[in-house]
Short mmCIF file of C-alpha atoms in Angstrom, two decimals:
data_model
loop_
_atom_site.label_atom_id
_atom_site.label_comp_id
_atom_site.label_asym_id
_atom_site.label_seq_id
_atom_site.Cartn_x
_atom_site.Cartn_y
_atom_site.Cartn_z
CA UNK A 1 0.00 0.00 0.00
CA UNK A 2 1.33 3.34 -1.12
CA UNK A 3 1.50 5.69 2.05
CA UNK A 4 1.03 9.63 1.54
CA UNK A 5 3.64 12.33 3.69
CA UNK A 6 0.72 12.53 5.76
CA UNK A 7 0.50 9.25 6.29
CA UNK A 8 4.47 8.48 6.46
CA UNK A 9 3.55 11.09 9.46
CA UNK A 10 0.68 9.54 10.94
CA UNK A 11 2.57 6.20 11.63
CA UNK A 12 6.00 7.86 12.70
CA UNK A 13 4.03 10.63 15.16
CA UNK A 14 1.86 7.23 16.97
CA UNK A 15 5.21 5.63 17.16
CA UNK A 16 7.02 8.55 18.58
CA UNK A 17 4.16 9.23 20.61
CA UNK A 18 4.70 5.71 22.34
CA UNK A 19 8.61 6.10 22.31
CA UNK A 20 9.90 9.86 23.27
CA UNK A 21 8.60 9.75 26.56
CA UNK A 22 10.73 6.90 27.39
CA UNK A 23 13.89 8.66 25.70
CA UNK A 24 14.04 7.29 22.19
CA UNK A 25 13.66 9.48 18.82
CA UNK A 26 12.27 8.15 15.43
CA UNK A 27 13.23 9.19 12.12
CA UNK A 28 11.51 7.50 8.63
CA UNK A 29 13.56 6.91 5.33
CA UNK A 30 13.04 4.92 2.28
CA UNK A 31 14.93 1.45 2.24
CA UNK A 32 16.09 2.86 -1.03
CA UNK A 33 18.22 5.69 0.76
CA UNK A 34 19.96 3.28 3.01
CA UNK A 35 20.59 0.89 -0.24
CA UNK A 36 22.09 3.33 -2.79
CA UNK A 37 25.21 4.23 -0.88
CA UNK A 38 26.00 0.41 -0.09
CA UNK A 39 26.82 -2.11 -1.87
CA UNK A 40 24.63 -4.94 -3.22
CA UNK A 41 26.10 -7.57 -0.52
CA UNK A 42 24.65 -5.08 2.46
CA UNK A 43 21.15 -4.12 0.96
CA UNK A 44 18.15 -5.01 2.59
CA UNK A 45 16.08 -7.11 0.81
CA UNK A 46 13.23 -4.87 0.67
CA UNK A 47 11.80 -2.96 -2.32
CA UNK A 48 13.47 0.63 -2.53
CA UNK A 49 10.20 2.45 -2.22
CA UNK A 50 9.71 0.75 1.31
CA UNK A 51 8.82 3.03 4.12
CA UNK A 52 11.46 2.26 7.14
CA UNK A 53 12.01 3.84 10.57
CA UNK A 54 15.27 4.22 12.85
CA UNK A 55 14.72 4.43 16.67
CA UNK A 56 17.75 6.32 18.37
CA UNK A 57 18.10 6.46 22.09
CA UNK A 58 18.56 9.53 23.85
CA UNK A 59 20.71 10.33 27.11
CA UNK A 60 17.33 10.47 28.59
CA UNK A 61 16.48 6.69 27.88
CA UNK A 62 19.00 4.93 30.89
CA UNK A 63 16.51 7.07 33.81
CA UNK A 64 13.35 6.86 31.85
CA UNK A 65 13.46 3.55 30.40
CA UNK A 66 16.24 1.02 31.60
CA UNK A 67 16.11 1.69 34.86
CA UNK A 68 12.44 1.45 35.71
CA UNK A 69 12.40 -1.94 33.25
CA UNK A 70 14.73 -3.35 35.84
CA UNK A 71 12.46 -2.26 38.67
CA UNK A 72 9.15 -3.94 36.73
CA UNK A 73 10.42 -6.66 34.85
CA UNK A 74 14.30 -7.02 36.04
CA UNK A 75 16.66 -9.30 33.59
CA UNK A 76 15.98 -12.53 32.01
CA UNK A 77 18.48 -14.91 31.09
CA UNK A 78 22.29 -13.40 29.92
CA UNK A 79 21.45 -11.43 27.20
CA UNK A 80 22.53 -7.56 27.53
CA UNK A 81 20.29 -5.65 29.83
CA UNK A 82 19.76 -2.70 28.05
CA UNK A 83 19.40 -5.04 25.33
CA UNK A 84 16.38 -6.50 26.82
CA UNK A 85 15.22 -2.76 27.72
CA UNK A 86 15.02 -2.04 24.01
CA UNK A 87 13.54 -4.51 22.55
CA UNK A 88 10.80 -4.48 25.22
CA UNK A 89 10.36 -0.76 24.29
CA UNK A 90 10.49 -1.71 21.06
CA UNK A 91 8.24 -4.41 20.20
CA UNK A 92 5.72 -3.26 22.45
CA UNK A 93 5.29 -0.49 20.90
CA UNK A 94 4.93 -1.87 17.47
CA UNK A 95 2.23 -3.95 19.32
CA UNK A 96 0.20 -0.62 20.69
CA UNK A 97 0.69 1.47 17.49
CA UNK A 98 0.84 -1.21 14.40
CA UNK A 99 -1.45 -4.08 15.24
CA UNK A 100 -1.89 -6.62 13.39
CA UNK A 101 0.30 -4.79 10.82
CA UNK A 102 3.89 -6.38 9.26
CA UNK A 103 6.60 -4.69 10.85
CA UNK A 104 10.02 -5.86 10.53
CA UNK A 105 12.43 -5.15 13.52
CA UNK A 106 16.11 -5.48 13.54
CA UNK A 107 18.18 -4.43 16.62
CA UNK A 108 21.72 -3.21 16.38
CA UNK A 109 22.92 -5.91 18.11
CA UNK A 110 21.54 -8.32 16.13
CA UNK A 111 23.76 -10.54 13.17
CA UNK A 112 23.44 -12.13 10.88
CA UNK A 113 24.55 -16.14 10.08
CA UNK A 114 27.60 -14.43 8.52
CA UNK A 115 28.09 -12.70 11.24
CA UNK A 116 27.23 -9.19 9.59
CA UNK A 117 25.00 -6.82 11.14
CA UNK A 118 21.57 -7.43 10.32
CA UNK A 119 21.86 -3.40 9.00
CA UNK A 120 24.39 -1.22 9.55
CA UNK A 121 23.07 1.41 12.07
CA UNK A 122 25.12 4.77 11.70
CA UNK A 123 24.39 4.40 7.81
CA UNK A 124 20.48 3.94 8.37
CA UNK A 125 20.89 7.54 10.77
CA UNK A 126 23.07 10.00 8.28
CA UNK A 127 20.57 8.62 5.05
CA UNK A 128 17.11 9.50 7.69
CA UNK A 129 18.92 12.77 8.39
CA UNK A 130 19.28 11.84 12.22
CA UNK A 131 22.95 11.99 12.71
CA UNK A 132 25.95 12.57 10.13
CA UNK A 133 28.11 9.56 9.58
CA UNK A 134 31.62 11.18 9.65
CA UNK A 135 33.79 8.69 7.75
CA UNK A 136 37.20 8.85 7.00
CA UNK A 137 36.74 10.14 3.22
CA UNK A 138 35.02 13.08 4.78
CA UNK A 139 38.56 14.26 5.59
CA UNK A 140 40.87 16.33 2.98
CA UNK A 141 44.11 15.53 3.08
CA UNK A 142 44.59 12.51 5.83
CA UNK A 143 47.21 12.78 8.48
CA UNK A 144 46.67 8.64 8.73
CA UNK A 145 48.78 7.38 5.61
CA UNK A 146 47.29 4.22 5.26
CA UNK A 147 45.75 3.44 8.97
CA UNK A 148 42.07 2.68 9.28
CA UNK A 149 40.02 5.40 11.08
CA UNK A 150 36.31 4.06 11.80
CA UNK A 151 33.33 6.46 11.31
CA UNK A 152 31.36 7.63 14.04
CA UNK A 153 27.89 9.34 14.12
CA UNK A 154 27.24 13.00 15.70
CA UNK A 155 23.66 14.33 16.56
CA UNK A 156 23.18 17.57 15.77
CA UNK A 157 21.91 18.45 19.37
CA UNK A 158 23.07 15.05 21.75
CA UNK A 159 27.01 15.48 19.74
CA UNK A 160 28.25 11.42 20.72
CA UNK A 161 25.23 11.17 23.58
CA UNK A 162 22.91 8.86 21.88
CA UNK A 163 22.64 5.57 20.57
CA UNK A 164 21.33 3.89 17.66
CA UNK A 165 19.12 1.24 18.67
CA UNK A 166 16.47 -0.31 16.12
CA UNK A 167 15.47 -0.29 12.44
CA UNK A 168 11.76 -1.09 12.03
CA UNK A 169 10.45 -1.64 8.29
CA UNK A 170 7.04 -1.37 6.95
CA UNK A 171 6.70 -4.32 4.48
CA UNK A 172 3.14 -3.29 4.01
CA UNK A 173 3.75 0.60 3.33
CA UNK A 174 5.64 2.45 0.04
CA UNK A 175 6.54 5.53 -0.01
CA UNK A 176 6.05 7.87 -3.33
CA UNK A 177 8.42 10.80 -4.20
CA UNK A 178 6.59 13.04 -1.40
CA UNK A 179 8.78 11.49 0.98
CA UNK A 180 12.25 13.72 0.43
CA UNK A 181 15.36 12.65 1.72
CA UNK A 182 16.86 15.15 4.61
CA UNK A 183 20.37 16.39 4.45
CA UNK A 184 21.51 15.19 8.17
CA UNK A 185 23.02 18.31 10.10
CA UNK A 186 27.00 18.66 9.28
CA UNK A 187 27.60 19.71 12.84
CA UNK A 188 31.51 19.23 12.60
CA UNK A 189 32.26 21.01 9.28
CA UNK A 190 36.18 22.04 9.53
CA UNK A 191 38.87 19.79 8.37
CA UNK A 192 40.24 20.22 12.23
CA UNK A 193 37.51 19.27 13.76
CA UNK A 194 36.61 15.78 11.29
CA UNK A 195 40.32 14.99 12.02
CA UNK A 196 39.75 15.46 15.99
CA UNK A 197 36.16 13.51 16.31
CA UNK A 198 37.73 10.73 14.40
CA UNK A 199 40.87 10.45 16.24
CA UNK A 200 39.31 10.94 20.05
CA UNK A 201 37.04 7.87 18.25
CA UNK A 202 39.39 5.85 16.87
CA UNK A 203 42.41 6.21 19.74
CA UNK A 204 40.82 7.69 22.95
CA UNK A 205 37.01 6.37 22.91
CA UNK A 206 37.28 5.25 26.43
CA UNK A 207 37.09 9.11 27.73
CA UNK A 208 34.66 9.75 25.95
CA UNK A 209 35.56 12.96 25.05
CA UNK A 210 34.73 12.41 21.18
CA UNK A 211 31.08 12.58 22.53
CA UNK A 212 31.62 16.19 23.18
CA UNK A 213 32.57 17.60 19.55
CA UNK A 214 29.80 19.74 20.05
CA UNK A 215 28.09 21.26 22.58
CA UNK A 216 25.42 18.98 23.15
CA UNK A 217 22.00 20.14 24.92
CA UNK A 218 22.23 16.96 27.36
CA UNK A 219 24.99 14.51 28.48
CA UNK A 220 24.39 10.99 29.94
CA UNK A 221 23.86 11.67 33.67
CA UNK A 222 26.63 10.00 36.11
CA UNK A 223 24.64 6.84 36.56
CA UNK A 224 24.41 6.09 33.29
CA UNK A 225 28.26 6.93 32.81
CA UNK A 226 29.34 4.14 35.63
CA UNK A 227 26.98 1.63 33.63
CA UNK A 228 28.82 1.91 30.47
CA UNK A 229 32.38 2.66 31.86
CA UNK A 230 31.84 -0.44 33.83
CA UNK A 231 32.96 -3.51 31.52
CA UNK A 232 29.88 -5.54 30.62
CA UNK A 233 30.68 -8.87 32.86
CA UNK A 234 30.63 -6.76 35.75
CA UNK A 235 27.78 -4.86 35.15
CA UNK A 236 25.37 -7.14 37.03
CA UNK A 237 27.10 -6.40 39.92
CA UNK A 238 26.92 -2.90 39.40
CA UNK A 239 22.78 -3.14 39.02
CA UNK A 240 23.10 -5.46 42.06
CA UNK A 241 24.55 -3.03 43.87
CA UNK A 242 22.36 -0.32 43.20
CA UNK A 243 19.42 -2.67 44.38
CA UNK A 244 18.12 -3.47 40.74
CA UNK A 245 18.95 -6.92 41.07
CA UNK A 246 18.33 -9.88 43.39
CA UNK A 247 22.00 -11.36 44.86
CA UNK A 248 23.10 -14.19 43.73
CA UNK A 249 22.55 -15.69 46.96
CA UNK A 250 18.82 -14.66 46.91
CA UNK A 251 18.42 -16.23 43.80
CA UNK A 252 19.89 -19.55 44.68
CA UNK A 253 17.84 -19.66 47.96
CA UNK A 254 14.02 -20.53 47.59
CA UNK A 255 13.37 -19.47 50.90
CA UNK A 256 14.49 -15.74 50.46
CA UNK A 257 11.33 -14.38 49.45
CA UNK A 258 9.94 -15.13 52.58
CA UNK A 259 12.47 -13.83 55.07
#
């Protein structure tokens, strides 16, 4: 079914409806946007004219989101507990806003049985006009010789404070030419500046400070910075800690719920 703008922004304003208030963002694109600056062996098999939507999270997501999912529902099995948070988020709000509608969702951390990404997630943000993919060609002139710099993302108001979290597609819905491609906000325009977000990426990522390219209107609070500077094996113990998880000896002992 052919969907007007209007519609395109009928079914992106329910989802973000259901979404923002829990810290995520949604932007639409064609499938045919994300498949024209890739190569044949990445495209998604979808038809080009296929209406698609990428969910971002947003520094407010970790206070609004993750943390009271681990106060309702807690963690289930080993799989990553933001993870979990997501894809709850996620799926049930495909199930308020698009029932009994086909929606295709992929999550970033999802692969494939190559082992590729089921889509590549910066790429799906710069073609939506979300966040611009600064790549290494986007620099004149490379101080690297031949060393590989990998391309980060930058949001034109969260800088390196987001992430990107989900690609839904509609398999039902097309989208005609009324649906124009945005040009994602160049936010770090200067030859200095590419060569600095790409090397505080590429060689210091662990401060953090590529995040901060640009002035961004919100950071991720201090909470949420412990959580992710805290390597992922131990971040059980961290939620433990902080009272969002049962101890280990709870769980093992039938009787605790009692005492």
């Amino acid at each position: 079914m052919a969907a007007s703008t209007a519609s395109v922004e009928s079914i992106t304003g329910l989802f973000d409806n259901c979404l923002t208030n829990l810290g995520f963002e949604v932007y639409p694109l064609k499938i045919g946007w994300y498949n024209c600056v890739l190569p044949p062996a990445l495209h998604l098999s979808y038809p080009n004219d296929s209406l698609a939507v990428v969910v971002l999270s947003t520094p407010d997501m970790f206070e609004k989101a993750f943390l009271p999912f681990l106060e309702q529902r807690g963690c289930r099995g080993l799989s990553d507990p933001i993870d979990q948070c997501v894809r709850h988020c996620v799926t049930s709000a495909v199930s308020q806003c698009f029932p009994g509608q086909k929606v295709d969702v992929s999550f970033d951390y999802e692969l494939l049985p190559s082992r590729k990404p089921k889509f590549l997630a910066q790429t799906a943000a710069h073609v939506s006009g979300a966040a611009f993919y600064y790549q290494q060609s986007d620099v004149t002139d490379q101080p690297w010789a031949k060393k590989k710099m990998f391309g980060v993302c930058v949001h034109p108001r969260f800088g390196g404070w987001f992430a990107i979290r989900a690609l839904l597609v509609f398999g039902d819905e097309t989208v005609g030419s009324g649906l124009v491609q945005p040009v994602p906000p160049d936010s770090v325009s200067s030859r200095e500046d590419r060569i600095q977000l790409l090397e505080d990426y590429n060689l210091r990522w662990q401060d953090w400070s590529y995040r901060n390219i640009v002035r961004p209107v919100q950071t991720y609070s201090q909470k949420q910075r412990d959580y992710f500077s805290t390597p992922p094996a131990q971040r059980s113990a961290l939620l433990r800690s902080w009272g969002f998880l049962p101890n280990e000896d709870d769980q093992a002992d039938p009787t605790s719920e009692s005492r």
